[in-house]
Short mmCIF file of C-alpha atoms in Angstrom, two decimals:
data_model
loop_
_atom_site.label_atom_id
_atom_site.label_comp_id
_atom_site.label_asym_id
_atom_site.label_seq_id
_atom_site.Cartn_x
_atom_site.Cartn_y
_atom_site.Cartn_z
CA GLY A 297 -7.21 6.60 -0.68
CA PHE A 298 -6.68 10.38 0.06
CA GLY A 299 -4.54 11.52 -2.82
CA VAL A 300 -4.43 8.97 -5.16
CA SER A 301 -5.65 9.00 -8.46
CA GLU A 302 -8.94 7.24 -9.64
CA LYS A 303 -7.09 5.50 -12.09
CA TYR A 304 -5.60 3.43 -8.93
CA GLY A 305 -8.78 2.95 -7.22
CA GLY A 306 -8.38 6.01 -4.84
CA LEU A 307 -10.35 9.34 -4.40
CA GLY A 308 -8.91 11.27 -7.61
CA PHE A 309 -8.65 14.47 -5.33
CA ASN A 310 -6.60 15.19 -1.34
CA ASP A 311 -8.99 16.99 1.33
CA CYS A 312 -7.34 17.68 4.71
CA PHE A 313 -11.09 17.69 6.30
CA MET A 314 -11.85 13.92 4.96
CA ARG A 315 -8.31 12.89 6.26
CA SER A 316 -9.37 14.24 9.53
CA ALA A 317 -13.17 13.31 9.62
CA PHE A 318 -11.91 9.84 8.91
CA SER A 319 -9.19 9.28 11.60
CA GLU A 320 -11.75 10.93 14.31
CA GLU A 321 -14.55 8.47 13.35
CA PHE A 322 -12.24 5.83 13.25
CA ALA A 323 -11.25 6.39 16.74
CA ARG A 324 -14.50 6.30 18.27
CA CYS A 325 -13.93 2.28 18.21
CA GLY A 326 -11.49 2.92 21.64
CA ALA A 327 -8.61 0.99 20.61
CA GLY A 328 -6.00 3.09 18.87
CA GLY A 329 -4.07 0.16 17.22
CA ILE A 330 -7.12 -0.87 15.16
CA GLY A 331 -6.38 2.45 13.19
CA ALA A 332 -2.74 2.06 13.27
CA ALA A 333 -3.50 -1.23 11.59
CA VAL A 334 -5.69 -0.21 8.74
CA GLY A 335 -4.45 3.01 7.92
CA GLY A 336 -0.88 2.64 8.39
CA ARG A 337 -0.44 2.37 4.88
CA SER A 338 -1.71 5.83 3.99
CA ILE A 339 1.82 7.11 5.05
CA SER A 340 3.50 5.03 2.55
CA ILE A 341 1.04 5.20 -0.48
CA GLY A 342 2.23 9.02 -0.77
CA PRO A 343 5.65 8.70 -1.85
CA ILE A 344 4.56 5.90 -4.07
CA GLU A 345 1.92 7.98 -6.11
CA LYS A 346 4.16 11.18 -6.09
CA PHE A 347 7.34 9.70 -7.15
CA ALA A 348 7.40 6.16 -8.50
CA SER A 349 7.71 4.98 -11.91
CA ASP A 350 4.46 4.69 -13.90
CA GLU A 351 5.37 0.63 -13.98
CA ILE A 352 5.47 0.31 -10.26
CA LYS A 353 2.24 2.46 -9.71
CA ASP A 354 0.21 0.42 -11.91
CA ARG A 355 1.21 -2.60 -10.44
CA VAL A 356 1.39 -2.21 -6.84
CA LEU A 357 -1.11 0.93 -6.09
CA PRO A 358 -4.42 -0.84 -7.21
CA ASP A 359 -3.85 -3.70 -4.60
CA ILE A 360 -2.77 -1.28 -1.89
CA VAL A 361 -5.80 1.30 -2.12
CA ALA A 362 -8.29 -1.64 -2.43
CA GLY A 363 -6.57 -3.54 0.94
CA ARG A 364 -5.23 -6.51 -1.06
CA LYS A 365 -1.94 -6.06 -0.08
CA GLY A 366 -0.06 -3.67 2.34
CA SER A 367 2.77 -1.12 2.10
CA SER A 368 4.73 0.40 4.92
CA LEU A 369 6.79 3.52 5.52
CA ALA A 370 10.29 2.38 6.72
CA ILE A 371 12.34 5.23 8.55
CA THR A 372 12.64 4.58 12.50
CA GLU A 373 15.59 2.86 13.21
CA PRO A 374 16.76 1.16 16.31
CA SER A 375 19.56 4.08 17.03
CA GLY A 376 16.55 7.03 16.62
CA GLY A 377 13.00 7.78 15.85
CA SER A 378 11.67 10.86 15.11
CA ASP A 379 15.56 12.08 14.13
CA VAL A 380 15.45 11.43 10.54
CA ALA A 381 18.14 13.36 9.70
CA ASN A 382 20.67 11.15 11.27
CA LEU A 383 19.45 7.81 9.98
CA GLN A 384 22.12 5.23 9.47
CA THR A 385 21.05 2.83 6.79
CA THR A 386 22.77 2.88 3.82
CA ALA A 387 22.07 2.66 -0.04
CA LYS A 388 25.33 2.76 -2.03
CA ARG A 389 25.03 2.96 -6.00
CA ASP A 390 26.31 -0.10 -7.78
CA GLY A 391 25.91 0.02 -11.43
CA ASN A 392 22.23 -0.15 -12.24
CA HIS A 393 21.23 -0.78 -8.56
CA TRP A 394 21.31 0.47 -4.98
CA VAL A 395 22.77 -1.75 -2.51
CA ILE A 396 20.78 -1.29 1.00
CA ASN A 397 22.21 -2.02 4.35
CA GLY A 398 20.53 -1.50 7.86
CA SER A 399 17.63 -1.77 9.79
CA LYS A 400 14.25 -0.03 10.64
CA THR A 401 12.12 -0.83 13.85
CA PHE A 402 8.75 -0.05 15.27
CA ILE A 403 7.63 -0.21 11.27
CA THR A 404 3.56 -0.52 11.30
CA GLY A 405 2.25 -3.03 8.83
CA GLY A 406 6.16 -4.37 9.19
CA MET A 407 5.20 -8.31 9.15
CA LYS A 408 2.34 -8.31 6.52
CA SER A 409 3.24 -5.49 4.19
CA SER A 410 4.50 -6.38 0.59
CA TYR A 411 5.99 -3.18 -0.19
CA PHE A 412 7.92 -0.89 1.77
CA VAL A 413 9.02 2.85 1.38
CA VAL A 414 12.24 2.92 2.79
CA GLY A 415 14.72 5.93 3.70
CA ALA A 416 18.31 5.25 3.31
CA ARG A 417 21.47 7.45 3.50
CA THR A 418 23.05 8.27 -0.04
CA GLY A 419 25.09 11.21 0.96
CA ASP A 420 26.88 13.06 3.33
CA LYS A 421 25.37 13.48 7.19
CA GLY A 422 22.33 15.59 7.70
CA LEU A 423 19.09 16.28 5.98
CA LYS A 424 20.45 16.58 2.21
CA GLY A 425 21.75 12.93 2.09
CA ILE A 426 18.62 11.01 2.79
CA SER A 427 16.69 9.53 -0.37
CA LEU A 428 13.41 7.01 -0.30
CA PHE A 429 13.53 3.70 -1.88
CA PHE A 430 10.73 1.31 -3.16
CA VAL A 431 11.79 -2.26 -1.89
CA GLU A 432 9.62 -5.13 -2.17
CA ALA A 433 9.15 -7.86 0.80
CA ASP A 434 10.44 -10.87 -1.56
CA ALA A 435 14.06 -8.84 -2.19
CA SER A 436 16.90 -11.04 -1.53
CA GLY A 437 18.68 -9.82 1.82
CA PHE A 438 15.67 -8.62 3.25
CA SER A 439 13.96 -10.21 6.62
CA ARG A 440 11.79 -9.14 9.43
CA THR A 441 11.11 -10.14 12.69
CA ALA A 442 7.87 -9.31 15.10
CA LEU A 443 7.97 -6.88 17.77
CA ASP A 444 5.96 -8.71 20.80
CA ARG A 445 4.43 -7.52 23.83
CA LYS A 446 4.32 -3.95 23.44
CA MET A 447 2.85 -1.88 25.95
CA GLY A 448 0.00 -1.00 23.95
CA TRP A 449 -1.51 -0.98 20.09
CA TRP A 450 -1.52 -4.58 20.45
CA ALA A 451 -4.08 -4.58 17.20
CA SER A 452 -1.08 -3.21 15.13
CA ASP A 453 1.35 -5.27 13.40
CA THR A 454 4.86 -3.84 14.11
CA ALA A 455 8.14 -5.24 13.21
CA THR A 456 11.88 -4.77 12.81
CA LEU A 457 12.86 -4.89 9.25
CA HIS A 458 16.69 -5.91 8.37
CA PHE A 459 18.61 -5.07 5.08
CA ASP A 460 21.41 -6.82 4.31
CA ASP A 461 22.91 -6.45 0.78
CA VAL A 462 19.43 -5.74 -0.34
CA ARG A 463 19.64 -4.31 -4.35
CA VAL A 464 17.06 -2.80 -6.00
CA PRO A 465 16.93 -1.44 -9.44
CA ALA A 466 18.08 2.17 -9.84
CA GLU A 467 14.60 3.29 -10.90
CA ASN A 468 13.52 2.21 -7.57
CA MET A 469 14.52 5.46 -6.17
CA LEU A 470 11.54 8.06 -5.52
CA GLY A 471 12.29 11.33 -6.20
CA GLU A 472 15.93 12.99 -6.34
CA ASP A 473 18.37 11.65 -5.08
CA ASN A 474 19.13 12.91 -1.36
CA ARG A 475 15.91 14.89 -1.26
CA GLY A 476 14.15 12.06 0.63
CA PHE A 477 13.83 14.14 3.78
CA LEU A 478 11.56 16.75 2.69
CA SER A 479 9.58 13.72 1.18
CA SER A 480 9.24 11.80 4.46
CA MET A 481 8.20 14.96 6.42
CA ASN A 482 5.54 15.96 4.26
CA ASN A 483 4.29 12.24 4.97
CA PHE A 484 4.47 13.13 8.60
CA ASN A 485 2.72 16.15 8.53
CA TYR A 486 -0.54 14.52 7.63
CA GLU A 487 0.10 11.75 10.10
CA ARG A 488 0.46 13.71 13.00
CA MET A 489 -2.84 15.20 11.57
CA GLY A 490 -4.52 12.28 11.47
CA MET A 491 -3.46 11.21 15.06
CA VAL A 492 -4.63 14.64 16.60
CA ALA A 493 -7.99 14.17 14.78
CA SER A 494 -7.96 10.43 16.32
CA MET A 495 -7.33 11.59 19.94
CA LEU A 496 -10.36 14.24 19.15
CA GLY A 497 -12.22 11.63 18.13
CA MET A 498 -11.61 9.70 21.32
CA MET A 499 -12.13 12.89 23.60
CA LYS A 500 -15.49 13.18 22.29
CA LEU A 501 -16.39 9.41 22.94
CA CYS A 502 -15.00 9.78 26.66
CA LEU A 503 -17.07 12.95 27.10
CA GLU A 504 -20.37 11.17 25.68
CA HIS A 505 -19.71 8.15 27.91
CA ALA A 506 -19.08 10.47 31.13
CA VAL A 507 -22.25 12.52 30.52
CA ALA A 508 -24.15 9.05 30.38
CA TYR A 509 -22.75 8.10 33.19
CA ALA A 510 -23.42 11.08 35.09
CA ARG A 511 -27.03 11.16 34.21
CA GLN A 512 -27.39 7.66 35.57
CA ARG A 513 -25.59 7.31 38.57
CA GLU A 514 -26.72 8.66 41.64
CA THR A 515 -24.99 10.19 45.17
CA PHE A 516 -26.69 11.97 48.05
CA GLY A 517 -29.98 11.60 46.48
CA LYS A 518 -29.48 12.90 43.28
CA LYS A 519 -27.79 12.60 39.96
CA LEU A 520 -24.30 12.90 39.63
CA ILE A 521 -24.94 15.50 36.75
CA GLU A 522 -26.90 17.43 38.93
CA HIS A 523 -23.70 18.06 41.37
CA GLN A 524 -22.29 21.81 40.42
CA VAL A 525 -18.82 20.23 40.85
CA ILE A 526 -19.11 17.61 38.02
CA ARG A 527 -21.15 20.15 35.74
CA HIS A 528 -17.94 22.34 35.98
CA LYS A 529 -15.87 19.46 35.06
CA ILE A 530 -17.91 18.40 32.08
CA ALA A 531 -18.10 22.29 31.04
CA ASP A 532 -14.02 22.24 31.03
CA MET A 533 -14.14 18.82 28.95
CA SER A 534 -16.45 20.31 26.59
CA ALA A 535 -14.70 23.49 26.01
CA ARG A 536 -11.12 21.39 25.70
CA ILE A 537 -12.58 19.31 22.76
CA ASP A 538 -13.84 22.45 21.11
CA GLN A 539 -10.75 24.05 21.15
CA ILE A 540 -8.94 21.21 19.91
CA GLU A 541 -11.48 20.70 17.12
CA ALA A 542 -11.41 24.64 16.22
CA TYR A 543 -7.34 24.06 15.80
CA ILE A 544 -7.73 20.86 13.67
CA ASN A 545 -10.10 22.59 11.06
CA TRP A 546 -7.72 25.77 10.94
CA ILE A 547 -4.79 23.02 10.20
CA CYS A 548 -6.92 21.60 7.57
CA TRP A 549 -7.93 24.52 5.82
CA MET A 550 -4.09 25.50 5.92
CA ALA A 551 -3.45 22.15 4.22
CA ASN A 552 -5.78 22.49 1.48
CA GLU A 553 -4.82 26.11 1.11
CA GLY A 554 -0.88 24.44 0.78
CA ASP A 555 0.29 26.36 3.56
CA ILE A 556 2.82 24.94 6.11
CA PHE A 557 1.44 23.94 9.14
CA LEU A 558 4.29 22.59 11.37
CA GLY A 559 3.95 24.88 14.62
CA GLU A 560 0.21 24.73 14.45
CA GLU A 561 0.47 20.77 14.37
CA ALA A 562 2.92 21.01 17.23
CA ALA A 563 0.55 22.98 19.54
CA THR A 564 -2.36 20.71 19.03
CA SER A 565 -0.19 17.60 19.97
CA VAL A 566 0.73 19.09 23.13
#
């Protein structure tokens, strides 16, 4: 419910520090796929809340926020992942509808979601020719197949989506024509911040377990933690965690102030 109006069951405000704390604590379960499965809908809620018609928001947001139904952001394609500017899925205007053709893959929540925010090319090549659309899972021409035997994140439902002459009403366009790239990139900024915060949560958990084991395990007549080389390793781990946490807090402050934090976010990812 971050950034979602109380009218739809959300918090009524957005706070990056709260987003970070949520991601950090969720990651302490030790399985990244669980956080992706539960929190994946958050990156699709934003465009719906900001750009969908009142009719769509009134109908779908309460169920999405309450967890009764799922939603997914559909950007990644078989031909490319983060290269959003070159996506191949198209949307052509036909009277009062848009006709979508193409496919998406590695879509989190793709097999169970009822609603999708789909990026499609409506104009020329490059950044300025992309628009976002609200597509429902029961639309004619829409189908999906599960991605099985992934290397990791098995707890996260992931799918390939297929769009074969999928017709959506013109009012299902989210935001301005050919301006969807900026909307999707803003979403990715919060997603990346959340993933870094998740890694921070896992780092803290690993340190806690390492210290607990070092206090319990004995070698050469004394506890591991009493060996200077082990204490050095623990101190180094703790310093790295403090560094990342300070960086994330800075990013959250910048986000709350309305600043752009692309460079800082990239640095924390490294």
